[in-house]
XYZ file of C-alpha atoms in Angstrom:
470
model
C 0.000 0.000 0.000
C 1.413 3.407 -0.977
C 2.171 5.797 1.887
C -0.273 8.667 2.330
C 0.893 11.782 0.484
C 1.986 14.583 2.868
C 3.825 17.163 0.740
C 6.141 19.229 2.919
C 5.456 22.964 2.677
C 8.298 25.429 2.140
C 8.860 28.998 3.298
C 11.390 30.729 1.033
C 13.813 33.028 2.914
C 15.898 34.568 0.102
C 14.176 37.959 0.398
C 14.821 38.230 4.170
C 16.861 35.843 6.323
C 19.125 34.500 3.570
C 20.520 37.909 2.596
C 20.409 39.086 6.214
C 22.597 36.112 7.222
C 25.074 36.307 4.326
C 25.281 39.898 2.998
C 24.174 42.040 5.963
C 20.629 42.605 4.607
C 21.820 44.621 1.607
C 19.494 43.301 -1.120
C 17.492 46.229 -2.501
C 13.823 46.315 -3.486
C 14.910 47.023 -7.078
C 16.893 43.758 -7.092
C 13.887 41.814 -5.779
C 11.078 43.033 -8.030
C 12.019 41.538 -11.443
C 11.977 37.929 -10.153
C 8.736 38.078 -8.153
C 6.499 36.881 -10.994
C 8.521 33.651 -11.290
C 8.763 33.149 -7.513
C 4.983 33.539 -7.312
C 4.538 30.469 -9.555
C 6.598 28.068 -7.406
C 3.853 27.148 -4.932
C 5.633 28.226 -1.743
C 3.741 28.050 1.558
C 5.025 31.611 2.094
C 7.868 33.963 1.182
C 9.621 35.591 4.130
C 10.422 39.075 2.888
C 10.139 41.608 5.719
C 10.896 42.241 9.382
C 14.058 41.126 11.171
C 16.867 43.508 10.202
C 15.334 44.468 6.820
C 13.483 47.448 8.286
C 16.552 49.067 9.875
C 18.841 48.223 6.922
C 16.376 49.673 4.373
C 16.270 53.034 6.139
C 19.892 53.154 7.337
C 21.928 51.745 4.447
C 19.720 51.501 1.361
C 17.810 54.773 1.819
C 14.560 52.949 1.059
C 11.181 53.112 2.730
C 10.495 49.611 4.138
C 6.733 50.202 3.893
C 7.025 51.006 0.176
C 9.040 47.788 -0.260
C 6.289 45.779 1.393
C 3.581 47.345 -0.789
C 5.568 46.662 -3.974
C 6.179 43.046 -2.958
C 2.499 42.636 -2.129
C 1.518 43.990 -5.537
C 3.828 41.456 -7.225
C 2.994 38.328 -5.229
C -0.557 37.557 -6.354
C -0.739 33.922 -5.161
C 1.818 33.641 -2.344
C 1.538 34.534 1.334
C 4.039 37.081 2.630
C 5.711 36.546 5.984
C 7.691 38.701 8.414
C 9.801 38.246 11.574
C 8.709 40.271 14.623
C 10.579 40.466 17.959
C 7.552 40.517 20.268
C 7.463 43.578 22.493
C 10.723 44.794 20.818
C 8.919 44.862 17.411
C 11.951 45.347 15.113
C 13.859 47.696 17.422
C 16.052 47.176 20.459
C 13.882 48.069 23.438
C 10.431 47.159 24.718
C 7.694 49.364 23.255
C 4.329 50.178 24.821
C 1.351 48.053 23.764
C -0.190 50.786 21.598
C 2.945 50.908 19.403
C 3.040 47.098 19.099
C -0.670 46.978 18.161
C -0.331 49.773 15.598
C 2.731 48.153 14.021
C 0.971 44.793 13.662
C -2.098 46.460 12.194
C -0.064 48.463 9.665
C 2.050 45.420 8.690
C -1.077 43.420 7.855
C -2.809 46.382 6.157
C 0.223 46.815 3.874
C 0.401 43.177 2.834
C 1.797 40.796 5.482
C -0.142 37.527 5.895
C 1.960 35.622 8.465
C 3.723 37.247 11.424
C 6.380 35.096 13.100
C 6.695 36.453 16.631
C 9.477 35.510 19.070
C 11.042 36.585 22.356
C 14.708 36.116 23.252
C 13.787 34.544 26.630
C 10.762 32.555 25.385
C 8.738 34.635 27.877
C 5.292 34.308 26.298
C 4.027 37.374 28.190
C 6.177 39.450 25.807
C 4.236 38.023 22.837
C 0.633 38.402 24.065
C -0.029 41.871 22.656
C 1.336 41.056 19.188
C -0.643 37.785 18.967
C -3.912 39.470 20.010
C -3.339 42.270 17.487
C -2.614 39.777 14.673
C -5.759 37.803 15.575
C -7.816 40.997 15.557
C -6.493 41.944 12.095
C -7.202 38.425 10.745
C -3.489 37.784 10.190
C -1.758 34.450 10.868
C 0.062 34.656 14.235
C 2.953 32.220 14.416
C 4.911 32.019 17.668
C 8.549 30.995 17.356
C 10.312 29.227 20.211
C 13.995 30.181 20.419
C 15.580 26.718 20.465
C 18.548 26.164 22.749
C 20.274 23.575 24.910
C 20.735 23.499 28.693
C 19.420 21.959 31.914
C 16.163 23.937 31.734
C 15.327 22.960 28.162
C 13.851 19.487 28.531
C 11.219 17.908 26.288
C 8.679 18.751 28.994
C 9.719 22.434 28.801
C 9.107 22.533 25.029
C 5.824 20.595 25.248
C 4.465 22.924 27.928
C 5.481 26.007 25.928
C 3.758 24.572 22.845
C 0.527 23.977 24.786
C 0.662 27.516 26.218
C 1.216 28.918 22.705
C -1.802 27.047 21.369
C -4.013 28.326 24.192
C -2.775 31.904 23.575
C -4.488 31.797 20.179
C -1.458 31.337 17.926
C -2.167 29.753 14.524
C 1.103 27.806 14.306
C 4.416 27.164 16.094
C 7.913 27.585 14.703
C 10.966 25.922 16.243
C 13.502 28.728 15.674
C 16.957 27.140 15.718
C 18.968 30.320 15.190
C 22.355 28.769 16.048
C 22.011 25.449 14.192
C 22.025 23.428 17.441
C 19.194 21.009 16.583
C 20.745 17.712 15.431
C 18.772 15.125 13.409
C 17.866 12.597 16.132
C 16.824 15.388 18.518
C 14.633 16.866 15.753
C 12.822 13.515 15.455
C 12.248 13.440 19.209
C 11.168 17.098 19.534
C 8.799 17.187 16.539
C 7.229 13.825 17.497
C 6.452 15.096 21.009
C 5.184 18.500 19.839
C 2.840 16.863 17.302
C 1.366 14.788 20.154
C 0.988 17.890 22.366
C -0.737 20.366 20.014
C -3.054 20.400 16.996
C -1.666 23.527 15.287
C 0.985 23.170 12.513
C 4.706 22.947 13.359
C 7.327 24.760 11.267
C 11.119 24.414 11.576
C 13.657 27.162 10.934
C 17.376 26.483 11.194
C 20.744 27.671 9.870
C 23.460 25.627 8.156
C 26.145 26.980 10.521
C 26.999 23.638 12.154
C 26.573 21.598 8.945
C 23.635 19.372 9.977
C 20.627 21.441 8.884
C 19.525 19.474 5.783
C 19.687 16.178 7.704
C 17.769 17.781 10.556
C 15.037 18.895 8.115
C 14.785 15.384 6.674
C 14.254 13.820 10.120
C 11.874 16.592 11.256
C 9.654 16.157 8.171
C 9.589 12.375 8.635
C 8.461 13.014 12.240
C 5.547 15.183 11.052
C 6.955 18.715 10.691
C 4.570 20.621 8.382
C 6.748 23.441 7.003
C 10.505 24.054 6.620
C 12.440 27.260 5.830
C 14.846 27.127 2.865
C 16.786 29.595 0.693
C 17.444 29.575 -3.060
C 20.911 28.059 -3.622
C 22.899 31.253 -4.475
C 22.146 32.517 -0.931
C 21.903 29.174 0.890
C 24.208 27.215 3.239
C 26.788 28.676 5.626
C 25.027 30.904 8.133
C 21.890 30.862 5.920
C 19.343 28.048 5.419
C 19.613 24.781 3.415
C 19.061 25.220 -0.338
C 15.477 25.125 -1.612
C 16.326 23.082 -4.736
C 18.285 20.511 -2.691
C 15.449 19.917 -0.228
C 12.909 19.730 -3.090
C 15.082 17.067 -4.767
C 15.641 15.200 -1.471
C 11.881 14.709 -0.990
C 11.119 14.036 -4.682
C 9.274 10.776 -5.271
C 8.560 10.326 -1.561
C 5.282 10.938 0.268
C 6.692 14.401 1.170
C 7.292 15.430 -2.478
C 6.730 19.219 -2.801
C 5.761 18.968 -6.466
C 7.914 22.055 -7.213
C 9.281 22.467 -10.740
C 13.114 22.256 -10.696
C 13.330 24.073 -14.061
C 11.465 27.052 -12.610
C 13.677 26.976 -9.480
C 16.765 26.876 -11.761
C 15.592 30.054 -13.536
C 15.116 31.778 -10.162
C 18.581 30.636 -9.012
C 20.089 31.957 -12.280
C 18.576 35.356 -11.489
C 20.140 35.563 -7.995
C 23.556 34.054 -8.874
C 25.101 37.269 -10.305
C 24.094 39.078 -7.079
C 26.024 36.493 -5.076
C 29.043 36.849 -7.404
C 28.955 40.655 -7.053
C 28.698 40.333 -3.243
C 31.750 38.018 -3.221
C 33.729 40.340 -5.508
C 32.951 43.419 -3.393
C 33.715 41.659 -0.099
C 30.118 42.001 1.089
C 29.865 38.196 1.166
C 32.699 36.869 3.315
C 33.647 33.307 2.228
C 34.170 32.490 5.937
C 30.406 32.531 6.593
C 29.943 29.858 3.904
C 31.876 27.162 5.791
C 30.822 24.825 8.583
C 31.580 26.061 12.102
C 31.434 22.996 14.341
C 32.339 25.184 17.337
C 28.664 26.132 17.294
C 27.854 22.630 18.569
C 30.886 22.366 20.845
C 30.300 25.664 22.671
C 26.624 26.253 21.809
C 27.569 29.766 20.737
C 26.018 31.201 17.512
C 28.507 32.193 14.799
C 27.675 35.904 14.982
C 28.303 35.898 18.718
C 31.755 34.322 18.216
C 32.837 36.951 15.667
C 31.567 39.726 17.962
C 33.590 38.263 20.849
C 36.778 38.057 18.750
C 36.499 41.738 17.756
C 35.910 42.768 21.397
C 39.035 40.853 22.483
C 41.056 42.474 19.667
C 40.026 45.945 20.869
C 41.280 45.041 24.352
C 44.502 43.461 22.934
C 43.464 40.261 24.669
C 43.119 37.745 21.819
C 45.027 35.206 23.952
C 41.988 35.072 26.285
C 39.754 33.523 23.584
C 39.404 30.071 25.179
C 39.009 31.536 28.657
C 36.058 33.592 27.373
C 34.559 30.526 25.671
C 34.602 28.759 29.052
C 33.181 31.838 30.787
C 30.175 32.188 28.429
C 28.232 29.167 29.833
C 28.957 30.363 33.397
C 27.588 33.853 32.709
C 24.615 32.339 30.886
C 23.861 30.211 33.972
C 24.142 33.253 36.281
C 21.641 35.102 34.061
C 19.004 32.332 34.206
C 20.221 30.271 31.211
C 18.599 32.340 28.409
C 18.663 31.146 24.772
C 21.549 32.882 22.984
C 19.764 35.012 20.373
C 19.571 38.796 19.818
C 19.884 40.572 22.242
C 20.675 37.978 24.972
C 23.662 36.581 23.006
C 25.332 40.015 22.883
C 24.619 40.647 26.578
C 26.074 37.311 27.740
C 29.068 37.514 25.359
C 30.040 41.075 26.337
C 29.762 40.280 30.057
C 31.924 37.148 29.637
C 34.617 39.233 27.879
C 34.520 41.813 30.702
C 34.764 39.135 33.399
C 37.886 37.637 31.807
C 39.629 40.874 30.778
C 39.032 42.552 34.185
C 40.484 39.503 35.951
C 37.516 39.456 38.350
C 33.998 38.217 37.666
C 31.374 41.008 37.608
C 33.867 43.654 38.749
C 32.215 45.673 36.007
C 28.695 45.012 34.722
C 27.073 46.363 31.576
C 23.764 48.194 31.942
C 22.189 45.415 29.845
C 23.380 42.708 32.279
C 21.855 44.722 35.118
C 18.612 45.118 33.136
C 18.358 41.329 32.641
C 18.912 40.767 36.381
C 16.315 43.462 37.156
C 13.713 41.554 35.098
C 13.469 44.225 32.374
C 13.659 41.639 29.587
C 11.209 39.248 31.230
C 11.370 35.892 32.977
C 14.185 33.418 32.298
C 13.850 29.611 32.247
C 15.985 29.252 35.389
C 16.369 31.577 38.429
C 19.202 34.135 38.445
C 22.327 33.639 40.564
C 21.218 35.483 43.727
C 24.727 36.764 44.597
C 25.278 38.196 41.120
C 21.791 39.742 41.177
C 22.487 41.346 44.567
C 25.801 42.735 43.270
C 23.969 44.243 40.271
C 20.907 45.665 42.032
C 21.991 46.326 45.624
C 18.780 46.966 47.574
C 16.677 47.651 44.486
C 13.810 45.199 44.033
C 13.645 43.319 40.707
C 10.393 43.381 38.729
C 8.359 40.216 38.230
C 5.500 41.582 36.088
C 5.403 41.635 32.278
C 7.927 44.426 31.514
C 5.518 46.266 29.170
C 2.984 46.609 32.031
C 5.242 49.401 33.291
C 5.135 51.304 29.989
C 2.550 54.021 29.394
C 0.992 54.411 25.903
C 3.557 56.314 23.814
C 2.231 56.651 20.264
C 0.854 60.203 20.687
C 4.044 61.342 22.432
C 6.199 59.917 19.621
C 4.065 61.618 16.990
C 4.266 64.969 18.811
C 8.098 64.755 18.847
C 8.216 64.487 15.054
C 8.502 67.349 12.626
C 5.012 67.233 10.996
C 6.632 67.922 7.604
C 8.289 64.506 7.707
C 4.966 62.656 7.904
C 3.906 61.675 4.375
C 2.071 58.501 5.493
C 0.767 57.136 8.814
C 3.543 54.513 8.739
C 6.270 57.181 9.036
C 5.348 57.550 12.724
C 6.207 53.863 13.249
C 9.514 54.154 11.383
C 10.381 57.070 13.672
C 9.173 55.218 16.795
C 11.602 52.368 16.144
C 14.626 54.273 14.834
C 14.261 58.012 15.571
C 17.657 59.190 14.278
C 17.882 56.813 11.327
C 14.296 57.576 10.255
C 14.880 61.354 10.515
C 17.963 61.063 8.268
C 15.883 59.023 5.820
C 13.023 61.581 5.822
C 15.551 64.353 5.038
C 16.999 62.248 2.220
C 13.512 61.508 0.860
C 12.678 65.207 0.815
C 15.975 66.154 -0.866
C 15.461 63.477 -3.541
C 11.792 64.445 -3.849
C 10.892 60.744 -3.841
C 7.646 61.041 -1.902
C 5.381 58.196 -0.885
C 2.980 56.887 -3.500
C -0.204 58.191 -1.878
C -2.396 55.810 -3.905
C -0.543 52.775 -2.529
C -0.250 53.925 1.100
C -2.705 52.542 3.623
C -5.128 55.320 4.569
C -8.269 53.491 5.662
C -6.577 52.221 8.852
C -5.622 55.643 10.100
C -5.566 54.930 13.806
C -5.414 51.912 16.092
C -7.419 50.575 17.786
C -10.506 51.396 15.733
């Protein structure tokens, strides 16, 4: 008897995570638009094309309006769902924003063309995701909650199963296992996906990076265990610190019950379009060949590749490169003191910087960064394990840490943000959100836009959703 057909669904990342991981998010809207018609014929589950670092990079480096990019992509993709990455209460910025800003951002993202919002928190504190999920539900968008996958005493199968159940009861439409450091190995993927499928009814998606070299094998085992969707990137921007290649995974499942049915000739045409961009990025030095290799240290030290390179540059600045291995040993100790958080933006930078300080100063916590103190104060939320009480006392003295959802302490701030802006800069409602997230960068962009006289296309801008909540 033939096995029941269960085609695996694919989210294509070339327009967001792939170029964010390999060429510092420098792909322009102009480079994306000519290939959209072909990409729209593939049959992807979704195309991830917005959020993450694309918003900041568009304004800061490319002098492009991210909202205009989204509208142009939406106009081109007639049959494919568009997806974005959203950092919970941080949105796409680097601090917690008040609920009214989070709600307005979600509403505007969906109004301008996003179908699926993947929402995550660096501590897996679900309280930091509540507002975004409710807003996505209200706007009839698909709210996907991503669990930041990591290893450690706290992260047992029971931990993941309980989180999955909590996510389902929060009203999320699907769950993503977000393996940002490439730590999920094939047999563990089988185990994790099998247990999650037993625990919840909503679909399970898997996102990983090729950093440690096991990602394609991990996908194979996850799909066999019942994983519904995987994230891949077209081959010119696949592998290394990006995702496994779309064409390779399509071929791997061909003829099996998980066959995607995608046309390899069409995928080859799409790859041909992106290949010169990769060649140009290599020639200009934008694509560093180092990020294309396998970094097995990721599995040995459980430290994401980006965190390692950051640490090396910090040690160079201090003329302390010889302390590299000492810092590597210190990272897990600091992580434990700070409640064993997953190492993803911004927790990876906080733990890494503190470990460097501890080693270079010759005394642990002689000097603490304000971010380390903020974690120990509870400003980022609740960690999987308790903090080291002595380290917390050293950081806070007699000050009491907070235990509530951090955003409960934030007053509505949308009106205040709008009043700080020069009214001349506001050509569309969305400009207020660009300014809310990156005040200086957005202001520089608004000045540039005025000087170039490249105003917003008023016909395309969202005007019917003027204010939130309605």
